[in-house]
Amino acid sequence: MLFPFLDRLRAAVLLAIIPLLLVALLASGARAAGIHPGKEPPTRAEVIMVGDRLVDVAYHLGVVPRAMSIRGDVWPFGRTLANTTSMILGCPNYIVKKDPDIIPRTLRETGIKLILIESTPGFDLHKPHRDPMNVVPVLEQSGVLEDLGVTVEIVDFGAGVDAAIRRVGALLDRTDEAEALVATRAAAMAAVTADLPLVTDAGASVVVLEGVHQDATGKGFVRVDLPGGHTDASVLEPLGLTNAGGAFIAAGAKARHGFAAVRSLAPLKTARPDVIVLTGDADAAQRLLMMALQADPTLATEVPALATGAV
C-alpha cells in the first residue's frame, strides 16, 4: 500500500540521514562551536585569516580574526562572525579579482602584522577560482609584506584536519586548546562512525535530495547533489558509495555549482539508487517524493531505495 509506505518513509528519514550529515560536517570542520552558560567569548586577534576552515578552527580554539576572507554562501556561521566580531573582506575570489588592494589597504590601516592562509586541495570544487592560495602572489606583488614587515603563514589542511588544528593552535598560542579540540573531534568521529556503514554493499548508489526553504517567499524547492562535488569527497567516497544523481542531468535538469534544481523525481526510476538521502528542508523533499509516488506508484517497487525503505 502506498500511504503506509510513506508513513514509514517519514519515520525513517531522520534516523537515516543524521549519521551521514554528521560525518560530512565533521570531515569539513563546518560546525560552529557550542555556546554554553558561563563560557568565555572568543578573543579577537590582530590577524587576517583567509579560508573558511581556517577561521572555523580558530573559532573553536577561542580566537576570531580582526579581518577575514570567507565564503559566506557556504558557511552561514561565517556571516554571523562578519556581523559581530570580524571585518569581512569578501570571499577569496573577491580579494583577488574584484579588490586586490583590500588586504594591503587593511594592513596599512590597522597595522596587522600576521596573515594566515588556508591551503586545502579542492577547496571549492564548484568554484575553483575561490581558492585562498590565489591571494599569495597578489600579496607578494603588492610589496606590502616587505614594506610593513608582515608575516604570511600557510595552514595546510591537505595534511589532515588534526595537523591543521595543531598548526593553527601553535600560530595563535593555543596549543593546549588545540590538543583538546583534536581529542574532542576524535571522540565525536568515533561516536558518529560506530554504526557505519549504513549500507554494507560496496559500490551501492545514492541520490542526495536537498530541500531548500526560501525565507522571503515561504516556499521551497528541491535540488539534487551531482557527482563530483563535496558530498562525494566528504561522505560518499569514504563510505564506498557512488552518486547516482547524474541521471537527473541526463533527463534534462541543468547543473549549477554542483547541484540541479528539480521539479520532478521521475528520473529516480532510471537512477535506481540503493539509498536516498533527504537533507536541508526535508519537508520540501518529502513532498516532492510523495508527488512522484502518487504520479507513478511503480516507483515504490522499481526504485531499490523505495522498495527497501532505505530513505
Short mmCIF file of C-alpha atoms in Angstrom, two decimals:
data_model
loop_
_atom_site.label_atom_id
_atom_site.label_comp_id
_atom_site.label_asym_id
_atom_site.label_seq_id
_atom_site.Cartn_x
_atom_site.Cartn_y
_atom_site.Cartn_z
CA MET A 1 0.00 0.00 0.00
CA LEU A 2 1.31 3.45 -0.90
CA PHE A 3 0.43 5.52 2.17
CA PRO A 4 1.72 3.08 4.85
CA PHE A 5 4.96 3.14 2.90
CA LEU A 6 5.02 6.94 3.10
CA ASP A 7 4.42 6.83 6.86
CA ARG A 8 7.39 4.51 7.22
CA LEU A 9 9.41 6.81 4.99
CA ARG A 10 8.69 9.85 7.18
CA ALA A 11 9.65 7.97 10.35
CA ALA A 12 12.88 6.66 8.87
CA VAL A 13 14.23 9.79 7.24
CA LEU A 14 15.76 11.43 10.34
CA LEU A 15 17.37 8.23 11.56
CA ALA A 16 18.80 7.54 8.13
CA ILE A 17 20.37 10.90 7.33
CA ILE A 18 21.75 12.12 10.67
CA PRO A 19 24.89 9.90 10.71
CA LEU A 20 25.75 10.85 7.13
CA LEU A 21 25.29 14.54 7.78
CA LEU A 22 27.42 14.45 10.92
CA VAL A 23 30.22 12.71 9.05
CA ALA A 24 30.12 15.41 6.39
CA LEU A 25 30.16 18.22 8.93
CA LEU A 26 32.98 16.72 10.96
CA ALA A 27 35.03 15.97 7.86
CA SER A 28 34.80 19.55 6.69
CA GLY A 29 35.06 21.15 10.14
CA ALA A 30 31.97 23.17 9.30
CA ARG A 31 30.12 23.19 12.61
CA ALA A 32 30.12 26.21 14.87
CA ALA A 33 31.31 25.71 18.43
CA GLY A 34 28.62 25.28 21.03
CA ILE A 35 27.52 28.16 23.23
CA HIS A 36 27.24 27.40 26.93
CA PRO A 37 26.35 29.48 30.02
CA GLY A 38 29.49 30.94 31.56
CA LYS A 39 31.63 30.26 28.51
CA GLU A 40 34.18 32.96 27.71
CA PRO A 41 33.63 34.73 24.37
CA PRO A 42 36.34 34.31 21.74
CA THR A 43 39.34 36.63 21.76
CA ARG A 44 39.81 38.86 18.73
CA ALA A 45 43.38 38.55 17.48
CA GLU A 46 45.26 41.07 15.36
CA VAL A 47 45.42 38.77 12.35
CA ILE A 48 43.89 38.44 8.90
CA MET A 49 42.64 34.95 8.03
CA VAL A 50 41.76 33.69 4.55
CA GLY A 51 39.69 30.50 4.34
CA ASP A 52 36.50 29.12 5.96
CA ARG A 53 38.01 26.05 7.61
CA LEU A 54 40.89 28.10 8.99
CA VAL A 55 38.56 30.63 10.62
CA ASP A 56 36.33 27.86 11.92
CA VAL A 57 39.24 26.05 13.59
CA ALA A 58 40.44 29.31 15.13
CA TYR A 59 36.94 29.95 16.48
CA HIS A 60 36.88 26.50 18.07
CA LEU A 61 40.17 27.45 19.74
CA GLY A 62 38.61 30.59 21.15
CA VAL A 63 40.02 33.10 18.65
CA VAL A 64 38.44 35.21 15.91
CA PRO A 65 40.42 37.32 13.44
CA ARG A 66 40.22 41.07 13.18
CA ALA A 67 39.58 40.63 9.46
CA MET A 68 38.82 37.61 7.30
CA SER A 69 38.04 36.37 3.81
CA ILE A 70 35.48 33.53 3.76
CA ARG A 71 32.67 32.12 1.60
CA GLY A 72 29.55 33.33 3.37
CA ASP A 73 27.30 31.40 1.00
CA VAL A 74 28.92 28.10 2.00
CA TRP A 75 29.45 28.75 5.71
CA PRO A 76 26.49 30.66 7.20
CA PHE A 77 28.10 30.94 10.65
CA GLY A 78 30.86 32.97 9.00
CA ARG A 79 28.26 35.62 8.21
CA THR A 80 27.43 35.74 11.91
CA LEU A 81 31.07 36.41 12.70
CA ALA A 82 31.15 39.09 10.00
CA ASN A 83 28.20 40.81 11.66
CA THR A 84 29.54 40.60 15.21
CA THR A 85 33.29 40.19 15.64
CA SER A 86 35.35 40.33 12.46
CA MET A 87 35.71 42.60 9.45
CA ILE A 88 34.64 40.78 6.27
CA LEU A 89 36.92 41.35 3.32
CA GLY A 90 34.87 39.34 0.83
CA CYS A 91 35.32 35.83 -0.49
CA PRO A 92 38.76 34.59 -1.63
CA ASN A 93 37.88 35.44 -5.22
CA TYR A 94 36.79 38.98 -4.33
CA ILE A 95 40.11 39.82 -2.66
CA VAL A 96 41.99 38.64 -5.74
CA LYS A 97 39.84 39.70 -8.71
CA LYS A 98 37.44 42.41 -7.51
CA ASP A 99 39.52 44.34 -4.99
CA PRO A 100 43.12 43.07 -4.89
CA ASP A 101 44.15 46.05 -2.76
CA ILE A 102 41.73 45.30 0.08
CA ILE A 103 44.19 43.27 2.16
CA PRO A 104 47.16 45.64 1.56
CA ARG A 105 44.87 48.55 2.38
CA THR A 106 43.63 46.84 5.54
CA LEU A 107 47.20 46.12 6.62
CA ARG A 108 48.16 49.77 6.22
CA GLU A 109 45.08 51.00 8.10
CA THR A 110 45.21 48.53 11.01
CA GLY A 111 48.88 47.74 11.50
CA ILE A 112 48.19 43.99 11.45
CA LYS A 113 51.45 42.03 11.07
CA LEU A 114 50.19 38.46 10.53
CA ILE A 115 48.18 36.79 7.76
CA LEU A 116 47.08 33.16 7.94
CA ILE A 117 46.02 31.49 4.69
CA GLU A 118 44.28 28.15 4.28
CA SER A 119 45.61 25.60 1.82
CA THR A 120 43.09 22.85 1.06
CA PRO A 121 43.24 20.64 -2.05
CA GLY A 122 39.92 21.07 -3.87
CA PHE A 123 38.94 23.93 -1.53
CA ASP A 124 35.96 24.78 -3.74
CA LEU A 125 35.20 22.06 -6.27
CA HIS A 126 32.42 24.07 -7.91
CA LYS A 127 34.18 27.45 -7.94
CA PRO A 128 37.92 26.70 -8.01
CA HIS A 129 38.72 30.38 -8.57
CA ARG A 130 37.86 30.93 -4.89
CA ASP A 131 40.98 29.11 -3.66
CA PRO A 132 42.54 31.11 -0.77
CA MET A 133 46.04 30.35 -2.08
CA ASN A 134 45.36 32.57 -5.09
CA VAL A 135 45.92 35.61 -2.88
CA VAL A 136 49.57 34.73 -2.17
CA PRO A 137 51.03 36.11 -5.45
CA VAL A 138 48.77 39.16 -5.15
CA LEU A 139 50.27 39.97 -1.75
CA GLU A 140 53.81 39.29 -2.94
CA GLN A 141 53.42 41.55 -5.97
CA SER A 142 51.89 44.36 -3.92
CA GLY A 143 55.12 44.82 -1.95
CA VAL A 144 53.13 45.42 1.24
CA LEU A 145 54.55 42.39 3.05
CA GLU A 146 58.12 43.64 2.87
CA ASP A 147 57.19 47.29 3.30
CA LEU A 148 55.23 46.72 6.51
CA GLY A 149 57.06 43.66 7.84
CA VAL A 150 54.02 41.39 7.57
CA THR A 151 54.37 37.63 8.02
CA VAL A 152 52.31 35.17 5.96
CA GLU A 153 51.75 31.66 7.33
CA ILE A 154 50.12 28.84 5.32
CA VAL A 155 47.94 26.30 7.14
CA ASP A 156 47.88 23.06 5.14
CA PHE A 157 44.61 21.17 5.58
CA GLY A 158 45.78 18.69 2.95
CA ALA A 159 47.92 17.04 5.63
CA GLY A 160 44.81 16.29 7.68
CA VAL A 161 42.43 18.20 9.92
CA ASP A 162 44.24 17.25 13.14
CA ALA A 163 47.56 18.54 11.81
CA ALA A 164 45.85 21.76 10.71
CA ILE A 165 44.28 22.21 14.15
CA ARG A 166 47.68 21.84 15.81
CA ARG A 167 49.26 24.24 13.33
CA VAL A 168 46.61 26.90 13.99
CA GLY A 169 47.00 26.32 17.72
CA ALA A 170 50.75 26.90 17.50
CA LEU A 171 50.34 30.08 15.43
CA LEU A 172 47.74 31.52 17.81
CA ASP A 173 49.43 30.37 21.04
CA ARG A 174 46.58 27.95 21.73
CA THR A 175 48.44 24.63 21.79
CA ASP A 176 46.57 23.22 24.81
CA GLU A 177 43.23 24.17 23.29
CA ALA A 178 44.31 22.57 20.00
CA GLU A 179 45.08 19.24 21.68
CA ALA A 180 41.73 19.34 23.45
CA LEU A 181 39.96 20.03 20.16
CA VAL A 182 41.78 17.14 18.43
CA ALA A 183 40.63 14.81 21.22
CA THR A 184 37.05 16.12 21.12
CA ARG A 185 36.92 15.70 17.35
CA ALA A 186 38.31 12.15 17.55
CA ALA A 187 35.67 11.17 20.11
CA ALA A 188 32.90 12.71 18.02
CA MET A 189 34.09 10.94 14.88
CA ALA A 190 34.24 7.62 16.72
CA ALA A 191 30.70 8.07 18.02
CA VAL A 192 29.35 9.01 14.60
CA THR A 193 31.08 6.25 12.66
CA ALA A 194 30.34 3.49 15.18
CA ASP A 195 27.19 2.46 13.34
CA LEU A 196 28.54 2.96 9.82
CA PRO A 197 28.34 1.95 7.11
CA LEU A 198 24.60 2.42 6.68
CA VAL A 199 24.92 0.34 3.52
CA THR A 200 27.04 -2.80 3.61
CA ASP A 201 27.27 -3.33 -0.15
CA ALA A 202 30.38 -1.69 -1.59
CA GLY A 203 29.53 0.47 -4.56
CA ALA A 204 25.91 0.99 -3.57
CA SER A 205 24.39 4.03 -5.27
CA VAL A 206 22.93 7.08 -3.56
CA VAL A 207 20.79 10.04 -4.60
CA VAL A 208 21.02 13.06 -2.29
CA LEU A 209 17.98 15.36 -2.35
CA GLU A 210 18.36 18.72 -0.63
CA GLY A 211 15.26 20.69 0.24
CA VAL A 212 15.81 24.46 0.22
CA HIS A 213 13.44 26.79 2.08
CA GLN A 214 13.16 30.37 0.85
CA ASP A 215 12.50 32.63 3.83
CA ALA A 216 11.41 35.54 1.63
CA THR A 217 8.58 33.61 -0.04
CA GLY A 218 7.91 30.83 2.44
CA LYS A 219 8.24 28.36 -0.42
CA GLY A 220 10.73 25.60 -1.01
CA PHE A 221 12.35 23.70 -3.82
CA VAL A 222 14.49 20.61 -4.19
CA ARG A 223 17.91 20.20 -5.74
CA VAL A 224 19.97 17.09 -6.42
CA ASP A 225 23.62 16.77 -5.42
CA LEU A 226 25.51 15.97 -8.61
CA PRO A 227 28.51 13.62 -8.90
CA GLY A 228 31.97 15.06 -8.34
CA GLY A 229 31.14 17.53 -5.58
CA HIS A 230 31.90 17.92 -1.89
CA THR A 231 29.26 15.36 -0.86
CA ASP A 232 31.09 12.73 -2.87
CA ALA A 233 34.50 13.69 -1.47
CA SER A 234 33.44 14.08 2.18
CA VAL A 235 30.77 11.41 2.57
CA LEU A 236 30.02 9.02 -0.27
CA GLU A 237 33.51 8.08 -1.42
CA PRO A 238 34.83 7.39 2.11
CA LEU A 239 31.86 5.07 2.62
CA GLY A 240 32.44 3.31 -0.69
CA LEU A 241 29.23 4.67 -2.21
CA THR A 242 28.55 6.20 -5.64
CA ASN A 243 26.46 9.24 -6.53
CA ALA A 244 23.61 8.37 -8.92
CA GLY A 245 22.41 11.96 -9.26
CA GLY A 246 23.74 12.22 -12.80
CA ALA A 247 20.53 10.60 -14.04
CA PHE A 248 18.73 13.91 -13.47
CA ILE A 249 21.13 15.72 -15.82
CA ALA A 250 20.58 13.01 -18.42
CA ALA A 251 16.82 13.68 -18.02
CA GLY A 252 17.29 17.37 -18.79
CA ALA A 253 17.96 19.09 -15.46
CA LYS A 254 20.50 21.92 -15.58
CA ALA A 255 23.64 21.77 -13.48
CA ARG A 256 24.66 24.80 -11.42
CA HIS A 257 27.54 24.81 -8.96
CA GLY A 258 27.28 21.07 -8.36
CA PHE A 259 23.50 20.91 -7.99
CA ALA A 260 20.46 20.58 -10.21
CA ALA A 261 17.12 22.09 -9.18
CA VAL A 262 14.34 19.64 -9.99
CA ARG A 263 10.55 19.73 -10.13
CA SER A 264 10.11 16.01 -10.68
CA LEU A 265 11.73 12.92 -9.19
CA ALA A 266 10.71 10.69 -12.10
CA PRO A 267 14.42 10.14 -13.01
CA LEU A 268 14.70 8.04 -9.85
CA LYS A 269 13.37 5.18 -11.94
CA THR A 270 16.41 5.49 -14.21
CA ALA A 271 18.89 6.22 -11.43
CA ARG A 272 17.65 3.25 -9.33
CA PRO A 273 19.54 4.33 -6.18
CA ASP A 274 20.04 1.89 -3.34
CA VAL A 275 19.76 4.77 -0.87
CA ILE A 276 18.00 8.15 -0.98
CA VAL A 277 19.23 10.82 1.42
CA LEU A 278 16.96 13.75 2.27
CA THR A 279 18.70 16.79 3.74
CA GLY A 280 18.15 20.50 4.24
CA ASP A 281 14.43 21.31 4.32
CA ALA A 282 13.32 17.68 4.42
CA ASP A 283 9.67 18.70 4.15
CA ALA A 284 10.16 20.06 0.62
CA ALA A 285 11.99 16.91 -0.43
CA GLN A 286 9.37 14.61 1.10
CA ARG A 287 6.55 16.50 -0.59
CA LEU A 288 8.21 16.12 -3.97
CA LEU A 289 8.82 12.44 -3.29
CA MET A 290 5.18 11.90 -2.35
CA MET A 291 4.09 13.67 -5.55
CA ALA A 292 6.35 11.39 -7.57
CA LEU A 293 4.93 8.28 -5.91
CA GLN A 294 1.37 9.43 -6.45
CA ALA A 295 2.10 10.15 -10.12
CA ASP A 296 3.87 6.82 -10.61
CA PRO A 297 3.23 4.25 -7.83
CA THR A 298 5.58 1.78 -9.55
CA LEU A 299 8.49 3.85 -8.19
CA ALA A 300 7.78 2.25 -4.80
CA THR A 301 8.76 -1.16 -6.15
CA GLU A 302 11.13 -0.38 -9.02
CA VAL A 303 13.47 2.00 -7.17
CA PRO A 304 15.53 -0.13 -4.74
CA ALA A 305 15.77 2.61 -2.08
CA LEU A 306 11.98 2.99 -2.01
CA ALA A 307 11.32 -0.74 -2.16
CA THR A 308 13.55 -1.39 0.87
CA GLY A 309 12.76 1.82 2.78
CA ALA A 310 16.40 2.98 2.56
CA VAL A 311 15.50 6.66 2.71
#
